[in-house]
Tab-separated table of C-alpha atoms in Angstrom:
chain	number	residue	atom	x	y	z
G	119	UNK	CA	-20.432	55.155	6.169
G	120	UNK	CA	-24.578	54.064	6.957
G	121	UNK	CA	-24.371	51.673	4.168
G	122	UNK	CA	-21.229	49.581	5.853
G	123	UNK	CA	-22.768	49.654	9.157
G	124	UNK	CA	-26.110	48.611	8.078
G	125	UNK	CA	-24.272	45.628	5.919
G	126	UNK	CA	-22.414	44.434	9.355
G	127	UNK	CA	-25.441	44.971	11.577
G	128	UNK	CA	-26.551	42.578	8.786
G	129	UNK	CA	-24.182	40.112	8.761
G	130	UNK	CA	-24.255	40.011	12.621
G	131	UNK	CA	-27.818	39.583	13.223
G	132	UNK	CA	-27.995	35.919	12.219
G	133	UNK	CA	-24.950	35.064	14.551
G	134	UNK	CA	-25.991	32.434	17.434
G	135	UNK	CA	-23.291	31.197	20.073
G	136	UNK	CA	-21.695	28.004	19.923
G	137	UNK	CA	-21.660	25.966	22.706
G	138	UNK	CA	-18.690	26.366	24.846
G	139	UNK	CA	-17.386	22.168	23.983
G	140	UNK	CA	-19.309	21.824	20.381
G	141	UNK	CA	-15.445	21.389	18.659
G	142	UNK	CA	-14.399	18.700	21.234
G	143	UNK	CA	-17.910	16.761	20.711
G	144	UNK	CA	-17.507	17.379	17.010
G	145	UNK	CA	-14.160	15.630	17.403
G	146	UNK	CA	-15.650	12.807	19.618
G	147	UNK	CA	-18.684	11.985	17.235
G	148	UNK	CA	-16.350	11.668	14.351
G	149	UNK	CA	-13.371	9.605	15.449
G	150	UNK	CA	-14.984	7.698	18.449
G	151	UNK	CA	-17.677	5.926	16.324
G	152	UNK	CA	-14.994	5.475	13.110
G	153	UNK	CA	-12.428	3.712	15.688
G	154	UNK	CA	-15.369	1.768	16.202
G	155	UNK	CA	-16.133	0.775	13.153
G	156	UNK	CA	-12.693	-0.007	12.302
G	157	UNK	CA	-11.965	-2.603	15.053
G	158	UNK	CA	-15.756	-3.959	14.163
G	159	UNK	CA	-13.826	-4.188	10.333
G	160	UNK	CA	-10.604	-6.076	12.368
G	161	UNK	CA	-12.813	-8.307	14.120
G	162	UNK	CA	-14.799	-9.543	10.981
G	163	UNK	CA	-11.875	-9.689	8.329
G	164	UNK	CA	-9.273	-10.887	10.987
G	165	UNK	CA	-10.722	-11.859	13.867
G	166	UNK	CA	-8.501	-11.306	17.365
G	167	UNK	CA	-5.247	-14.146	17.839
G	168	UNK	CA	-6.340	-17.056	19.043
G	169	UNK	CA	-3.521	-17.103	21.750
G	170	UNK	CA	-4.807	-13.646	23.317
G	171	UNK	CA	-5.363	-14.769	26.924
G	172	UNK	CA	-1.825	-15.760	26.983
G	173	UNK	CA	-0.483	-12.761	24.919
G	174	UNK	CA	-2.319	-10.215	27.108
G	175	UNK	CA	0.496	-11.447	29.874
G	176	UNK	CA	3.417	-10.532	27.153
G	177	UNK	CA	5.168	-7.058	27.572
G	178	UNK	CA	5.777	-6.948	24.379
G	179	UNK	CA	2.492	-6.550	23.208
G	180	UNK	CA	1.751	-4.053	25.400
G	181	UNK	CA	4.807	-2.156	24.229
G	182	UNK	CA	3.746	-2.465	20.651
G	183	UNK	CA	-0.202	-1.012	21.178
G	184	UNK	CA	1.153	1.591	23.537
G	185	UNK	CA	3.609	3.008	20.562
G	186	UNK	CA	0.735	2.986	18.648
G	187	UNK	CA	-1.723	4.582	21.425
G	188	UNK	CA	0.820	7.133	22.341
G	189	UNK	CA	1.143	8.452	18.833
G	190	UNK	CA	-2.604	8.799	17.746
G	191	UNK	CA	-3.028	10.426	21.206
G	192	UNK	CA	-0.427	13.134	20.421
G	193	UNK	CA	-1.522	13.429	16.960
G	194	UNK	CA	-5.344	13.815	17.721
G	195	UNK	CA	-4.214	16.323	20.570
G	196	UNK	CA	-2.243	18.472	17.730
G	197	UNK	CA	-4.995	18.028	15.083
G	198	UNK	CA	-7.403	19.475	17.658
G	199	UNK	CA	-4.931	22.589	18.017
G	200	UNK	CA	-4.653	22.930	14.580
G	201	UNK	CA	-8.400	22.875	13.782
G	202	UNK	CA	-8.581	26.654	14.800
G	203	UNK	CA	-7.599	29.902	12.624
G	204	UNK	CA	-4.891	30.544	15.783
G	205	UNK	CA	-4.045	27.232	16.296
G	206	UNK	CA	-0.492	25.275	15.429
G	207	UNK	CA	1.208	21.729	15.867
G	208	UNK	CA	2.629	22.792	19.220
G	209	UNK	CA	5.544	20.342	20.277
G	210	UNK	CA	3.422	17.435	18.548
G	211	UNK	CA	6.954	16.867	16.426
G	212	UNK	CA	9.250	16.765	19.070
G	213	UNK	CA	6.897	14.292	20.955
G	214	UNK	CA	6.494	12.372	18.112
G	215	UNK	CA	10.483	12.016	17.842
G	216	UNK	CA	10.693	10.831	21.576
G	217	UNK	CA	7.972	8.215	21.345
G	218	UNK	CA	10.187	7.241	18.404
G	219	UNK	CA	13.091	6.838	19.871
G	220	UNK	CA	11.948	4.861	22.906
G	221	UNK	CA	10.779	2.309	20.594
G	222	UNK	CA	13.893	2.543	18.832
G	223	UNK	CA	15.598	2.180	22.025
G	224	UNK	CA	13.582	-1.194	23.134
G	225	UNK	CA	13.850	-2.772	19.219
G	226	UNK	CA	17.797	-2.284	19.900
G	227	UNK	CA	17.602	-3.873	23.527
G	228	UNK	CA	15.369	-6.725	22.452
G	229	UNK	CA	18.008	-7.170	19.188
G	230	UNK	CA	21.303	-7.214	21.572
G	231	UNK	CA	19.595	-9.674	24.137
G	232	UNK	CA	18.722	-11.932	20.813
G	233	UNK	CA	20.638	-14.525	19.055
G	234	UNK	CA	21.812	-13.563	16.004
G	235	UNK	CA	19.554	-16.115	13.857
G	236	UNK	CA	16.429	-14.426	15.021
G	237	UNK	CA	17.104	-11.104	13.485
G	238	UNK	CA	15.151	-11.670	10.451
G	239	UNK	CA	11.971	-12.744	12.012
G	240	UNK	CA	12.313	-9.966	14.591
G	241	UNK	CA	12.631	-7.469	11.857
G	242	UNK	CA	10.922	-9.020	9.167
G	243	UNK	CA	8.147	-11.070	10.915
G	244	UNK	CA	6.093	-12.839	8.716
G	245	UNK	CA	4.154	-10.245	7.239
G	246	UNK	CA	6.063	-7.219	6.703
G	247	UNK	CA	4.585	-6.901	2.985
G	248	UNK	CA	0.744	-6.533	3.689
G	249	UNK	CA	1.484	-4.992	7.238
G	250	UNK	CA	1.611	-1.578	6.636
G	251	UNK	CA	-1.451	-2.245	3.978
G	252	UNK	CA	-3.448	-3.511	6.568
G	253	UNK	CA	-2.583	-0.687	8.844
G	254	UNK	CA	-3.812	1.924	5.968
G	255	UNK	CA	-6.684	-0.143	5.372
G	256	UNK	CA	-7.962	-0.071	9.089
G	257	UNK	CA	-6.706	4.007	8.949
G	258	UNK	CA	-9.471	4.957	6.668
G	259	UNK	CA	-12.555	5.008	8.248
G	260	UNK	CA	-10.950	7.039	10.812
G	261	UNK	CA	-9.468	9.522	9.036
G	262	UNK	CA	-12.540	10.060	7.026
G	263	UNK	CA	-14.042	10.614	10.450
G	264	UNK	CA	-11.158	13.289	11.544
G	265	UNK	CA	-11.837	15.149	8.302
G	266	UNK	CA	-16.004	15.337	8.939
G	267	UNK	CA	-14.832	17.076	12.182
G	268	UNK	CA	-12.182	19.263	10.826
G	269	UNK	CA	-14.901	20.561	7.498
G	270	UNK	CA	-17.005	22.169	10.711
G	271	UNK	CA	-13.601	23.374	11.889
G	272	UNK	CA	-11.492	26.342	10.456
G	273	UNK	CA	-7.784	24.854	9.983
G	274	UNK	CA	-5.594	27.562	8.105
G	275	UNK	CA	-2.293	24.728	7.106
G	276	UNK	CA	-4.325	22.527	5.463
G	277	UNK	CA	-1.474	20.255	4.547
G	278	UNK	CA	-0.108	20.224	7.557
G	279	UNK	CA	-3.575	19.377	9.336
G	280	UNK	CA	-3.858	16.723	6.682
G	281	UNK	CA	-1.005	15.116	7.421
G	282	UNK	CA	-1.037	15.269	11.121
G	283	UNK	CA	-4.658	13.673	10.912
G	284	UNK	CA	-3.233	11.034	9.103
G	285	UNK	CA	-0.321	9.937	11.649
G	286	UNK	CA	-3.475	10.157	14.122
G	287	UNK	CA	-5.440	7.982	12.077
G	288	UNK	CA	-2.739	5.447	10.873
G	289	UNK	CA	-1.217	5.450	14.499
G	290	UNK	CA	-5.148	4.596	15.285
G	291	UNK	CA	-5.179	2.201	12.272
G	292	UNK	CA	-2.424	0.116	14.124
G	293	UNK	CA	-3.426	-0.044	17.151
G	294	UNK	CA	-6.077	-1.565	15.885
G	295	UNK	CA	-4.623	-4.172	13.750
G	296	UNK	CA	-2.103	-4.893	16.325
G	297	UNK	CA	-5.035	-6.849	18.274
G	298	UNK	CA	-4.825	-9.260	15.186
G	299	UNK	CA	-1.160	-8.752	14.416
G	300	UNK	CA	1.082	-12.453	15.793
G	301	UNK	CA	4.546	-10.313	15.326
G	302	UNK	CA	6.510	-9.785	18.653
G	303	UNK	CA	9.320	-8.443	16.987
G	304	UNK	CA	10.055	-4.908	18.268
G	305	UNK	CA	12.442	-3.981	15.402
G	306	UNK	CA	9.390	-5.386	13.004
G	307	UNK	CA	6.874	-2.493	14.685
G	308	UNK	CA	9.274	0.152	14.149
G	309	UNK	CA	10.299	-0.076	11.294
G	310	UNK	CA	6.478	-1.838	9.120
G	311	UNK	CA	4.123	-0.077	11.807
G	312	UNK	CA	5.666	3.229	11.788
G	313	UNK	CA	5.695	2.898	7.645
G	314	UNK	CA	2.468	2.278	7.441
G	315	UNK	CA	1.914	5.461	9.638
G	316	UNK	CA	3.908	7.298	7.649
G	317	UNK	CA	2.260	6.364	4.567
G	318	UNK	CA	-1.377	7.424	5.994
G	319	UNK	CA	0.233	11.178	7.023
G	320	UNK	CA	1.806	11.402	3.364
G	321	UNK	CA	-1.948	10.232	2.120
G	322	UNK	CA	-3.571	12.632	4.564
G	323	UNK	CA	-0.945	15.832	3.154
G	324	UNK	CA	-1.897	15.113	-0.379
G	325	UNK	CA	-6.249	14.865	0.122
G	326	UNK	CA	-5.879	17.626	3.387
G	327	UNK	CA	-5.660	20.565	1.015
G	328	UNK	CA	-9.021	19.708	-0.925
G	329	UNK	CA	-10.380	18.000	1.774
G	330	UNK	CA	-10.251	20.519	4.189
G	331	UNK	CA	-11.003	23.690	2.057
G	332	UNK	CA	-13.399	26.156	3.938
């Protein structure tokens, strides 16, 4: 019994109190610079839309931006909760479904109001093939920042945490890409942006168990 008490005392003797908001600061240090790097890469590789002053007056641009930003915010909040041993995703999937349903409604309304001959442009645009790939590319630095933050935390369900972190990074990468993307079709955004976000989530689920192990 004495030896056990000695061992416990020695293990506890080196413990230091953790600052109250240490994990929150860790996430900020990991994600904000990564988001900045992704934006910088977008500006260097693609650049902003040349008609940006006019685009900022269009509701469809802000709907597209809000769709990605809302998913990213919900996912990062869920990742923060999952980073604790007793954490869970909370209502993340219900909120994700609600955001998707709202975007689907907007896409359906745009199709109903548009002439049938414009459906192909609204759905496929001119960049359907490379849009998801660019979203994944801009998401990679943000996912790396999230992983860096999570490695100092203690998530339990590593696959789920990796998936949600991938969704968060994918949505943030999609938000970055939206500042270059010239597509104004809400069905396009619903299908191809969502595909890029989901692929990044799957990549997170596949790599999470290895990268987040502690």
